[in-house]
PDB file of C-alpha atoms and ligand atoms in Angstrom:
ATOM      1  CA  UNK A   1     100.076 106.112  58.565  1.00 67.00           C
ATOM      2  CA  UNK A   2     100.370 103.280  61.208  1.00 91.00           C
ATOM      3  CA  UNK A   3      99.635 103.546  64.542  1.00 96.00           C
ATOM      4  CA  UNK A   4     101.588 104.889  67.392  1.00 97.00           C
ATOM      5  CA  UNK A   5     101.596 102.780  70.010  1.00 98.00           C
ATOM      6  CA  UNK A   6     101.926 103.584  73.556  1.00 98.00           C
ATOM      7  CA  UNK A   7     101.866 101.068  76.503  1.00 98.00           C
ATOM      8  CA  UNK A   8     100.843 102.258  80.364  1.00 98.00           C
ATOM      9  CA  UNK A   9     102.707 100.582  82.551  1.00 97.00           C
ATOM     10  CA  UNK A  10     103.177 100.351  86.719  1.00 95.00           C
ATOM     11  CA  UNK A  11     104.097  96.902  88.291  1.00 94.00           C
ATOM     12  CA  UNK A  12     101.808  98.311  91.168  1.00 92.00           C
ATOM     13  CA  UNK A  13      97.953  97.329  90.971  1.00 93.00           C
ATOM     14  CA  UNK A  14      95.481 100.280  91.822  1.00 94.00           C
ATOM     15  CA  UNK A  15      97.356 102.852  91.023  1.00 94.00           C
ATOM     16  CA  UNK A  16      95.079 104.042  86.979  1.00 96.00           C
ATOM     17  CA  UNK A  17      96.528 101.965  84.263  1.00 98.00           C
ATOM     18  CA  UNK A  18      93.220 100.839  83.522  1.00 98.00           C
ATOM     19  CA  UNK A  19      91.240 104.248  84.517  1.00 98.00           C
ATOM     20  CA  UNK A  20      93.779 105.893  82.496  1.00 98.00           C
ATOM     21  CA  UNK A  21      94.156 103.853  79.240  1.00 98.00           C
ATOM     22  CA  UNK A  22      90.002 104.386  79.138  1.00 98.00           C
ATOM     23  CA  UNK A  23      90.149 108.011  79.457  1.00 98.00           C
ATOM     24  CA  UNK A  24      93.415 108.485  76.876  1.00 98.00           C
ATOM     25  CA  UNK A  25      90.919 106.549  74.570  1.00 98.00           C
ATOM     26  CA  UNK A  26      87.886 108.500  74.735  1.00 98.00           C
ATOM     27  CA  UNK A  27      89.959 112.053  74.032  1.00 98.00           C
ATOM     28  CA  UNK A  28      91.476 110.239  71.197  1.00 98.00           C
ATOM     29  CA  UNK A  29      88.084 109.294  69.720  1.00 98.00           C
ATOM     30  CA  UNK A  30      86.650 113.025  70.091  1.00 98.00           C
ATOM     31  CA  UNK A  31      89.644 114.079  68.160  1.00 97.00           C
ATOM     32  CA  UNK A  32      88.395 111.535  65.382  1.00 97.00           C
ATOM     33  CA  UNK A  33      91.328 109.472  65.534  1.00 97.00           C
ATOM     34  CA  UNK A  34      91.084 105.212  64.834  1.00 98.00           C
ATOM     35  CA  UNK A  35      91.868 103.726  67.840  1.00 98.00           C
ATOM     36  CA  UNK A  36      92.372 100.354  69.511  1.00 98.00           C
ATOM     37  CA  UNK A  37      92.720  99.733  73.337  1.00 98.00           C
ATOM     38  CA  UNK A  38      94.662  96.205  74.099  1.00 98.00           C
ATOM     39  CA  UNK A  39      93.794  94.779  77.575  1.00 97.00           C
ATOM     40  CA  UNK A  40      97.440  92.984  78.636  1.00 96.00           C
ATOM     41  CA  UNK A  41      95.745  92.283  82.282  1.00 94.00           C
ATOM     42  CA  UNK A  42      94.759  89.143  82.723  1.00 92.00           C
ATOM     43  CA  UNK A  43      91.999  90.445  85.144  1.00 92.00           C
ATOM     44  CA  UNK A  44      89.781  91.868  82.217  1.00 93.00           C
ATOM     45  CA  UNK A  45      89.489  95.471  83.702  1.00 95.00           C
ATOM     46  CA  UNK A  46      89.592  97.235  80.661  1.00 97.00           C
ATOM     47  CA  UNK A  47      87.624  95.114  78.609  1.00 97.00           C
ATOM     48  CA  UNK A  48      84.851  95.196  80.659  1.00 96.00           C
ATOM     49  CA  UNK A  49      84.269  99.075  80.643  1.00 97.00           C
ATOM     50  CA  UNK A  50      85.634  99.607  76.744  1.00 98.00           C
ATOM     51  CA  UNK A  51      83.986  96.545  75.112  1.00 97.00           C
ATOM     52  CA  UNK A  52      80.926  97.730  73.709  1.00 97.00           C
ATOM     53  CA  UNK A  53      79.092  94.303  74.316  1.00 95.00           C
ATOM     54  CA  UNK A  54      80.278  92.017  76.990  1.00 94.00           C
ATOM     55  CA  UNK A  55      82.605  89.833  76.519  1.00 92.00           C
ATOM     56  CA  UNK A  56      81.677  86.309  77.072  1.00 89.00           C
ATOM     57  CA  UNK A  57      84.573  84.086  79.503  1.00 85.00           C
ATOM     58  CA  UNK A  58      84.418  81.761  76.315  1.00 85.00           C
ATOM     59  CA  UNK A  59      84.803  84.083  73.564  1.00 89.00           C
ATOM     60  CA  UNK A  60      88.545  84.240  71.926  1.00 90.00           C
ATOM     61  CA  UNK A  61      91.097  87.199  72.979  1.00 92.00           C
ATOM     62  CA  UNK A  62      94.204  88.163  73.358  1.00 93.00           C
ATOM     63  CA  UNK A  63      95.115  85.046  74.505  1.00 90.00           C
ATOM     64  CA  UNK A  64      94.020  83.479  71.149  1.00 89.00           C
ATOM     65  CA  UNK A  65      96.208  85.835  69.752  1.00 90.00           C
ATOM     66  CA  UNK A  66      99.341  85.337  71.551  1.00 90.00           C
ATOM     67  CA  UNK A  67      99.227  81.611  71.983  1.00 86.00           C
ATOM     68  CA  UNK A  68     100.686  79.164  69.291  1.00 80.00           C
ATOM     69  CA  UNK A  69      98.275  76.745  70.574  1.00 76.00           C
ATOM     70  CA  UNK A  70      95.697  78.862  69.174  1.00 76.00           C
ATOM     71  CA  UNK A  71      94.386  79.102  65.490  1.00 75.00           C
ATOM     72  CA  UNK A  72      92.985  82.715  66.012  1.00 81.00           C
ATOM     73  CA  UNK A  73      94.749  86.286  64.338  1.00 89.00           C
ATOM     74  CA  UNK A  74      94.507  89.185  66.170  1.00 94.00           C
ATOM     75  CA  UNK A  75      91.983  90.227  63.478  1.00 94.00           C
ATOM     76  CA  UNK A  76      89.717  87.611  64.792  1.00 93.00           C
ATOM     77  CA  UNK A  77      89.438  88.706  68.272  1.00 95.00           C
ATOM     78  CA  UNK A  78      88.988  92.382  67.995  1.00 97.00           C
ATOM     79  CA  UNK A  79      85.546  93.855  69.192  1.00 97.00           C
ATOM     80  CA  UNK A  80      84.075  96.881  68.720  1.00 98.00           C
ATOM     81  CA  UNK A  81      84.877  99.550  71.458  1.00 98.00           C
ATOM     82  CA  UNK A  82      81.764 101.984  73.319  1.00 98.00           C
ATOM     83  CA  UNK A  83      82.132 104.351  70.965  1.00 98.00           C
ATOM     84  CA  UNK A  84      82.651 105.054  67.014  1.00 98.00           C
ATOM     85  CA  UNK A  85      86.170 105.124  66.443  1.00 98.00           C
ATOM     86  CA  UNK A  86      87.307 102.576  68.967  1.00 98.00           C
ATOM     87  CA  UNK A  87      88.253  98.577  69.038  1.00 98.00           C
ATOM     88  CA  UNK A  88      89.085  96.555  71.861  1.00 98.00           C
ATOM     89  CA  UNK A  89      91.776  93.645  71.999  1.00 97.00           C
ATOM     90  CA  UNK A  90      89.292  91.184  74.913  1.00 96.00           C
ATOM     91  CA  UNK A  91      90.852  89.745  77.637  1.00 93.00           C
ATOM     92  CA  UNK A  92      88.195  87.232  79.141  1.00 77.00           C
ATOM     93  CA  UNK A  93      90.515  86.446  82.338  1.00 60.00           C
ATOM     94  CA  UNK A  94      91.744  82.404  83.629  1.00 65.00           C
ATOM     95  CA  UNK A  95      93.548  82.135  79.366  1.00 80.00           C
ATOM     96  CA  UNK A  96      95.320  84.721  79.296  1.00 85.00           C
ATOM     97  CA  UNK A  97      97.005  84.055  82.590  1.00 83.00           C
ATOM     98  CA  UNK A  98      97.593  80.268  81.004  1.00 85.00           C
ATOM     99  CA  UNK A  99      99.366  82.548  77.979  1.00 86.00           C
ATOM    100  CA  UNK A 100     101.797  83.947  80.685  1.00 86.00           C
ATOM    101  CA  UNK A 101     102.494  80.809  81.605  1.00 85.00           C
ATOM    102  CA  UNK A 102     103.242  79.601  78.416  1.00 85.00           C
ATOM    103  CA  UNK A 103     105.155  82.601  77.541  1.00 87.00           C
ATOM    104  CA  UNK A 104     107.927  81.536  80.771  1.00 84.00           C
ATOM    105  CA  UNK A 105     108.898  77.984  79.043  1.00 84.00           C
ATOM    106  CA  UNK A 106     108.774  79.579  75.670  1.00 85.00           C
ATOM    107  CA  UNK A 107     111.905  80.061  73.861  1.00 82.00           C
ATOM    108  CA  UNK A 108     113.743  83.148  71.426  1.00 81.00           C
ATOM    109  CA  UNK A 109     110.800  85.499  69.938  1.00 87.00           C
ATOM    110  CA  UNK A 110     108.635  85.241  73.351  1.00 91.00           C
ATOM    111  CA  UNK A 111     108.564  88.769  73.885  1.00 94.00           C
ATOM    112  CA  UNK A 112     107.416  89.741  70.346  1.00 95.00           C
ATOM    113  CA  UNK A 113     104.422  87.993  69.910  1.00 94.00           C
ATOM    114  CA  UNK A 114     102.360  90.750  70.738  1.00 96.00           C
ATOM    115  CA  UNK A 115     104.246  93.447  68.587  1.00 96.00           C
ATOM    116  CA  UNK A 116     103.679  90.661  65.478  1.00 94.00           C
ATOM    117  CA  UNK A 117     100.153  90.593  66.017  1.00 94.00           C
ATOM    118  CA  UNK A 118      99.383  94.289  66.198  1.00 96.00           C
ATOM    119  CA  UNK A 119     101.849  94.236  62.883  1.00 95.00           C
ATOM    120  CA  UNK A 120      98.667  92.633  61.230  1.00 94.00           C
ATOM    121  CA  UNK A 121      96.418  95.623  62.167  1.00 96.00           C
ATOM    122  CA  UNK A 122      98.488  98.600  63.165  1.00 97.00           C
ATOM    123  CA  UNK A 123      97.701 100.049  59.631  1.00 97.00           C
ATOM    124  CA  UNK A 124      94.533  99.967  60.671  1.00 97.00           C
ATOM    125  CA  UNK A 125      94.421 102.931  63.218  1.00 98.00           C
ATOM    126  CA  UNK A 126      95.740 106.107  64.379  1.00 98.00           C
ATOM    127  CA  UNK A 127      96.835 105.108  68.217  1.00 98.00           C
ATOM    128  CA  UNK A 128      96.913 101.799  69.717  1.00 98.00           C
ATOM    129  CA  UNK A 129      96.542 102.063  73.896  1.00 98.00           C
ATOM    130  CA  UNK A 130      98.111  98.710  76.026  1.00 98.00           C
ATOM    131  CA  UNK A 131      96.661  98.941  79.326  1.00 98.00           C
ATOM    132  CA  UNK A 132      99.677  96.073  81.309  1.00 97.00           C
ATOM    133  CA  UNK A 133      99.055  93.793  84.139  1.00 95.00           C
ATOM    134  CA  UNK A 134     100.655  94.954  87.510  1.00 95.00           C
ATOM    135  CA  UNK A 135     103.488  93.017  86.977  1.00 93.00           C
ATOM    136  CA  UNK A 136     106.687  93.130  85.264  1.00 93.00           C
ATOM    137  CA  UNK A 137     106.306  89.691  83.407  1.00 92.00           C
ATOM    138  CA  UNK A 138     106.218  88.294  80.080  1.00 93.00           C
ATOM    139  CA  UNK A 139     102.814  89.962  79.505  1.00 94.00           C
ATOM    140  CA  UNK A 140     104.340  93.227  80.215  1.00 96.00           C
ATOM    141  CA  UNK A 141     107.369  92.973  78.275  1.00 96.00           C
ATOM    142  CA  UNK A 142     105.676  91.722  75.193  1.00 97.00           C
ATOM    143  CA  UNK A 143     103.751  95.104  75.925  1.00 98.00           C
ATOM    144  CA  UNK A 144     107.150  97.152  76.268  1.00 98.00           C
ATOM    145  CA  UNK A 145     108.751  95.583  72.943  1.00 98.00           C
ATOM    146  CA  UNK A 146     105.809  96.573  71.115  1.00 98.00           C
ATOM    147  CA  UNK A 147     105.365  99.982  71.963  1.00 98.00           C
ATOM    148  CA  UNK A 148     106.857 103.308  70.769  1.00 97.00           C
ATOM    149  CA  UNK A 149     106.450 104.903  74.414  1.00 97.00           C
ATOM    150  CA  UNK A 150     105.851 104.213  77.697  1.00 98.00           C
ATOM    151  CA  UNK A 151     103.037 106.084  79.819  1.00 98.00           C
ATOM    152  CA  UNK A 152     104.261 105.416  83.380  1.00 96.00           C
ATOM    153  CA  UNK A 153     101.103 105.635  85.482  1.00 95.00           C
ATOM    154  CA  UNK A 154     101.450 106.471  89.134  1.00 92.00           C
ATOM    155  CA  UNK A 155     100.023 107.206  92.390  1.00 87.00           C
ATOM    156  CA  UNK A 156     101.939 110.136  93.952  1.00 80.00           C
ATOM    157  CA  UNK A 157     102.602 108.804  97.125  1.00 74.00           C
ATOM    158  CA  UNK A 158     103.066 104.870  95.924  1.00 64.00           C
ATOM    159  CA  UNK A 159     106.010 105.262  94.066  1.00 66.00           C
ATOM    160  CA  UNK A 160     109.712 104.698  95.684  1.00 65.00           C
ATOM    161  CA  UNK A 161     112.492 105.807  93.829  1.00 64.00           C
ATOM    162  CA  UNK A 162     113.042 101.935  94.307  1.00 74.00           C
ATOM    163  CA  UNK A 163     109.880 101.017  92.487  1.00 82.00           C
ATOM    164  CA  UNK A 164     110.533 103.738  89.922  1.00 82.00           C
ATOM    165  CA  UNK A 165     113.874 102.584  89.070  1.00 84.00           C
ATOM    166  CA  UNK A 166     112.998  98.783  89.086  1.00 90.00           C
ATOM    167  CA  UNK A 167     110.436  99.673  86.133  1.00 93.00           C
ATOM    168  CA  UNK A 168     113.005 102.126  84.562  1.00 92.00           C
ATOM    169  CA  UNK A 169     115.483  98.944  84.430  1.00 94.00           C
ATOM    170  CA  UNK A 170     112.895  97.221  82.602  1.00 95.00           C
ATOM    171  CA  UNK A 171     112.227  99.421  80.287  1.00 97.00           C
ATOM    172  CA  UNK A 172     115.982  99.594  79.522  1.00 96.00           C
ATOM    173  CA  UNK A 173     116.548  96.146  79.414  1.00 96.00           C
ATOM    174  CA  UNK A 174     113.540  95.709  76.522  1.00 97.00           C
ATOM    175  CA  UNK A 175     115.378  98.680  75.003  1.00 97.00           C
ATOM    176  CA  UNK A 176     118.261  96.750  74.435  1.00 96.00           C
ATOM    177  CA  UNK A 177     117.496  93.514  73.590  1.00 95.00           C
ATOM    178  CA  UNK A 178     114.259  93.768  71.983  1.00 96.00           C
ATOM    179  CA  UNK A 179     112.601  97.575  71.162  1.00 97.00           C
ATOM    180  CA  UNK A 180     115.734  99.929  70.841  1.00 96.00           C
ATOM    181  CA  UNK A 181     113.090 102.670  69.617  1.00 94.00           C
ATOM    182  CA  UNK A 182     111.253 102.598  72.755  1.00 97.00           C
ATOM    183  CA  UNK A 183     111.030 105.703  75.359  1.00 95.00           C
ATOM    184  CA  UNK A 184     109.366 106.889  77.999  1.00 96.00           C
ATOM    185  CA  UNK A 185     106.698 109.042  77.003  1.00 97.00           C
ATOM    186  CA  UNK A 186     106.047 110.600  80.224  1.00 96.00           C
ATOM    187  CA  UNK A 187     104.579 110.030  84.138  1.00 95.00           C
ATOM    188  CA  UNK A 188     101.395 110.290  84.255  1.00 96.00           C
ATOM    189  CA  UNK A 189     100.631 111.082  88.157  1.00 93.00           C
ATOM    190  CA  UNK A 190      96.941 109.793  89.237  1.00 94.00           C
ATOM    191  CA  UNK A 191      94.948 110.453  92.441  1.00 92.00           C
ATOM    192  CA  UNK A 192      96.814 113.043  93.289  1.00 90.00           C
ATOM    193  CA  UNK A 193      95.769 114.777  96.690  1.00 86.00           C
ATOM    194  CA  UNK A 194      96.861 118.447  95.987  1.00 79.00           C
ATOM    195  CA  UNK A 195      95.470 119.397  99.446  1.00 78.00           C
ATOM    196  CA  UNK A 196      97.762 117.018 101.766  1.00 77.00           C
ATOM    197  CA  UNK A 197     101.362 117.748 102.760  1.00 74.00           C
ATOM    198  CA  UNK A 198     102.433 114.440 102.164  1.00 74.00           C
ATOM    199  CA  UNK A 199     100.916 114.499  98.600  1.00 70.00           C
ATOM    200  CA  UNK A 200     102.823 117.483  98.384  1.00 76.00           C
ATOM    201  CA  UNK A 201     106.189 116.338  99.676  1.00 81.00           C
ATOM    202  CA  UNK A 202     105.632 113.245  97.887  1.00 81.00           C
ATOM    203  CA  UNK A 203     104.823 114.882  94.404  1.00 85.00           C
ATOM    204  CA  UNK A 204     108.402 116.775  94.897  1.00 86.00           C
ATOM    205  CA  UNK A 205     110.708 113.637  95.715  1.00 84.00           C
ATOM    206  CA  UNK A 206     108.617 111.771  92.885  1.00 85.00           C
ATOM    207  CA  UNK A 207     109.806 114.685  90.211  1.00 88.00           C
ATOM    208  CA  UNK A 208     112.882 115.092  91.597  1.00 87.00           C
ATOM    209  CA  UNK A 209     113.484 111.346  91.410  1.00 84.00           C
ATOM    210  CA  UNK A 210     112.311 111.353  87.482  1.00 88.00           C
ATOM    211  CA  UNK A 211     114.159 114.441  86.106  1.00 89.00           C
ATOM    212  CA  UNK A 212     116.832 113.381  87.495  1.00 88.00           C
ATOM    213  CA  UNK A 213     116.596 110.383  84.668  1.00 88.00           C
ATOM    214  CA  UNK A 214     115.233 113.063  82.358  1.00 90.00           C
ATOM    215  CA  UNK A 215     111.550 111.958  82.585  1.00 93.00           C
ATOM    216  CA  UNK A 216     108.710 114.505  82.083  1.00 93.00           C
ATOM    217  CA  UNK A 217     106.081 114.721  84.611  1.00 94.00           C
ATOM    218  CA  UNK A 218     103.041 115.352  83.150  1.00 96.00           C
ATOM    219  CA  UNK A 219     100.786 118.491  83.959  1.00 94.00           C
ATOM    220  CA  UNK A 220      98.422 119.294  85.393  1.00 94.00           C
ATOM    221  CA  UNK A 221      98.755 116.236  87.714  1.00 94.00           C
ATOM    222  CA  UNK A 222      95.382 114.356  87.669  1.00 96.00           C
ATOM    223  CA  UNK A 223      93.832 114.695  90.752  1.00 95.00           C
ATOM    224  CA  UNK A 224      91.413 112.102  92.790  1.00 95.00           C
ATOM    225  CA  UNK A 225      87.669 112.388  92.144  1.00 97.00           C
ATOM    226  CA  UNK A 226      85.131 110.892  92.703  1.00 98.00           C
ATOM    227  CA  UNK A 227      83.762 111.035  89.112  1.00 98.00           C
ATOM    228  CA  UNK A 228      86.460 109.728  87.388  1.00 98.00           C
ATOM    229  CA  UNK A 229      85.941 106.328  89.118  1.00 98.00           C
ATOM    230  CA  UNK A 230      82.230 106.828  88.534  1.00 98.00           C
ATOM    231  CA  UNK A 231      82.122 107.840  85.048  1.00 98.00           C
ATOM    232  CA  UNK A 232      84.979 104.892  84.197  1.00 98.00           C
ATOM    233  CA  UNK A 233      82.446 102.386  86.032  1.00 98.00           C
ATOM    234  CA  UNK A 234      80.067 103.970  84.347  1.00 98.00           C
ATOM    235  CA  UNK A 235      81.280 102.919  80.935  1.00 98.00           C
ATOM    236  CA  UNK A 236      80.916 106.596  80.075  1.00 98.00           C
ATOM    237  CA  UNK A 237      83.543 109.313  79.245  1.00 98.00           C
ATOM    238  CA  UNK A 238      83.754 112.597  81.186  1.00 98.00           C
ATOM    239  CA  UNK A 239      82.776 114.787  78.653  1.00 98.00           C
ATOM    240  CA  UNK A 240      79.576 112.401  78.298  1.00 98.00           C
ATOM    241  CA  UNK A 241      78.691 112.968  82.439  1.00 98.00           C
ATOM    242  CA  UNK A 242      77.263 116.148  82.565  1.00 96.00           C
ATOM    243  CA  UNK A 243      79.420 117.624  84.526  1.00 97.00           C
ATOM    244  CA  UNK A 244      81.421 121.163  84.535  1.00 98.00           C
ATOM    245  CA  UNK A 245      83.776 119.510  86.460  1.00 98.00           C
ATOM    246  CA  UNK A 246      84.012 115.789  84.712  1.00 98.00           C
ATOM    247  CA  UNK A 247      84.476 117.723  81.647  1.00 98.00           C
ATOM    248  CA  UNK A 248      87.022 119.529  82.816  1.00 98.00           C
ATOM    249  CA  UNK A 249      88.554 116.319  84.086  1.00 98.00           C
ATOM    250  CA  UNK A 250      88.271 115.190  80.213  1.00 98.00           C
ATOM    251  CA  UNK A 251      89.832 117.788  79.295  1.00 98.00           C
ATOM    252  CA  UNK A 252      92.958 117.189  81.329  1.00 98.00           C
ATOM    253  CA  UNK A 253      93.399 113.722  79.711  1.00 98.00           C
ATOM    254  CA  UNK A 254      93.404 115.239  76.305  1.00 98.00           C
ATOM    255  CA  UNK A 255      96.134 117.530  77.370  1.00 98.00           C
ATOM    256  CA  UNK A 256      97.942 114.652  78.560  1.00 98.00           C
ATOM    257  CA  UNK A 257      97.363 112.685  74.789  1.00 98.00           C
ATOM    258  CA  UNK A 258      99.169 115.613  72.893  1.00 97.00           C
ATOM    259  CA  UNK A 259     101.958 115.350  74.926  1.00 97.00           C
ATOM    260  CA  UNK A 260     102.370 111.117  75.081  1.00 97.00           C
ATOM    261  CA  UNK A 261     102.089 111.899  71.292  1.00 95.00           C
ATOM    262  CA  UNK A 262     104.759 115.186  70.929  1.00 92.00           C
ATOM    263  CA  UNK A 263     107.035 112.457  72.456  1.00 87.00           C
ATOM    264  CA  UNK A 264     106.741 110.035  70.267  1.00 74.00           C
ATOM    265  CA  UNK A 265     106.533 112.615  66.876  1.00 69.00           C
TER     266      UNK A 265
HETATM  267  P1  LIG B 301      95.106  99.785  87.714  1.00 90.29           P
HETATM  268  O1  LIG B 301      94.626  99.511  86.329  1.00 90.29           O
HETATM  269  O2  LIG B 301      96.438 100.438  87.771  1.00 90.29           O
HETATM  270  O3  LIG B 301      95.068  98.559  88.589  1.00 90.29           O
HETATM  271  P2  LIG B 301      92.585 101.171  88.016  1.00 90.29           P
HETATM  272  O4  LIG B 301      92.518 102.017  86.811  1.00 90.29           O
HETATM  273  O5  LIG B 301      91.777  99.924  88.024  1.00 90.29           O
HETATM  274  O6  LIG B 301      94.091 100.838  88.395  1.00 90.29           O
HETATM  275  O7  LIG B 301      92.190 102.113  89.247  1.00 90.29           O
HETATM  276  C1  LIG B 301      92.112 101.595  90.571  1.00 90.29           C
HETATM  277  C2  LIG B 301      90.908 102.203  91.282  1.00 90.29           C
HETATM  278  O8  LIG B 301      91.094 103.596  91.440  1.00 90.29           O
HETATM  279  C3  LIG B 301      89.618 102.037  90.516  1.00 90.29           C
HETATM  280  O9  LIG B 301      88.593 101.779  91.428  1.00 90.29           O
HETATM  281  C4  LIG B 301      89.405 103.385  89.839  1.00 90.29           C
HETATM  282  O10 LIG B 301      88.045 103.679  89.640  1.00 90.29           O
HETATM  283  C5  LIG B 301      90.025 104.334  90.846  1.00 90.29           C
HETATM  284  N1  LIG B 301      90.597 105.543  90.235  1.00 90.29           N
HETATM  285  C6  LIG B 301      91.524 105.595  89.240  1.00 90.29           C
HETATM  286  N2  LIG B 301      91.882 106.854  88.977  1.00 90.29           N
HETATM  287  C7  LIG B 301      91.159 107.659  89.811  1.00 90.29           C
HETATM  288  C8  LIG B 301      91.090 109.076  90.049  1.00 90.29           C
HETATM  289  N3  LIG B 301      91.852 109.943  89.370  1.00 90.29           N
HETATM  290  N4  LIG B 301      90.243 109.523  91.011  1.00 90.29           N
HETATM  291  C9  LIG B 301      89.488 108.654  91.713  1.00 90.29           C
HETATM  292  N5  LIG B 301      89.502 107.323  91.547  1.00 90.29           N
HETATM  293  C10 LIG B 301      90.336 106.810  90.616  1.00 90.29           C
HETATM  294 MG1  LIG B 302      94.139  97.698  85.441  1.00 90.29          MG
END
């Protein structure tokens, strides 16, 4: 079977794409599934915690692969990922920013570069992870058209109803023109603060702005801990801390995994 692929997307920096896409990862590996993280931020994040060597600011990546200028398959670029079971699409920063640029002047078929070159290795695994740039640009729609679902990824207090529906538009416009099979496979809410009122009072205009557009919040919420940013730093998952409560926090990511996946069954 070929890969589902899912892309986590906010045009808001800070808010757990990153975090996020590394966690989804590592509870798809412990369920023995194939899979491949692709870092679509031109700031490396990802690559620098999932790589399991690092990745030298010379060494070819996704921007090898999206580029025409560039001789390099997607093939060519992967790297193996911390653990058994996972790859890693590099970024390696300054090129893939030039990519962008290249991607604004580029004519028809600029958005589907990225959904040709996972073509070439989507048979390959069980679950391919994009982890976008905070930005709604041609990096993120190439992201969007090649992805069966989107995992929104949100702070509970960040997001506007403007800033939701601004993505939402997005999303429909790639729908239309480029991916009609793509969905939203849920909201994903991050650093929540259960014990504030205004995370609260937040949390409830923040569902009642997405079912309104029939969008699933995901539960439990995943709350704001310490050891989630440690463990990520880390390079480590949270089942590997050592903690009752990291793996517990594990846990809650693999909860969220079935679900991105019962969406897009
Ligand atoms: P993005 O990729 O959206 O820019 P990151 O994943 O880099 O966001 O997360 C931003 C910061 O928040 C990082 O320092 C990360 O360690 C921290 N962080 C993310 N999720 C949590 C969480 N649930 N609890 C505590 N810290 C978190
Ligand atoms: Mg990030």
């Amino acid at each position: 079977m070929t890969a589902r692929i899912f892309a986590l997307c906010n045009q808001k920096g800070g808010v757990g794409k990153s975090t996020t896409t590394f966690h989804l990862a590592r509870a798809a590996v412990l369920q023995g599934r194939r899979v491949l993280v692709v870092d679509l931020d031109p700031q490396g994040n990802l690559t620098s915690v999932a790589a399991r060597e690092a990745v030298e600011e010379d060494q070819a990546g996704l921007a090898d692969a999206l580029s025409t200028r560039a001789p390099e398959g997607i093939a060519d670029v992967i790297v193996p990922g911390l653990w058994d079971g996972l790859d890693v699409v590099p970024t390696s920063g300054v090129t893939l920013g030039s990519v962008r640029d290249e991607l604004v002047i580029a004519g028809a078929g600029r958005e589907g570069r990225l959904v040709e070159a996972l073509s070439k290795v989507a048979d390959n695994y069980d679950l391919i992870l994009i982890d976008c740039a905070p930005s709604l640009d041609q990096l993120t729609i190439n992201g969007l058209t090649a992805a069966h679902g989107v995992v929104v990824v949100t702070h509970s207090k960040l997001w506007s109803a403007n800033g939701l529906a601004q993505l939402l538009a997005t999303i429909e416009s790639v729908r239309d023109y480029y991916n009609p099979k793509l969905g939203v496979a849920g909201i994903i809410i991050n650093q929540h603060e259960e014990q504030t009122v205004s995370g609260r009072s937040w949390l409830e205009e923040l569902r009642t702005a997405a079912e309104g557009r029939g969008l699933r919040v995901l539960d439990p919420l995943i709350p704001k801990r310490v050891v989630i940013a440690d463990a990520t730093e880390a390079a480590r998952g949270l089942d590997e801390w050592g903690s009752a409560e990291a793996t517990a926090l594990g846990e809650i990511y693999a909860k969220h995994l079935s679900s991105i996946e019962e969406s897009a069954a």
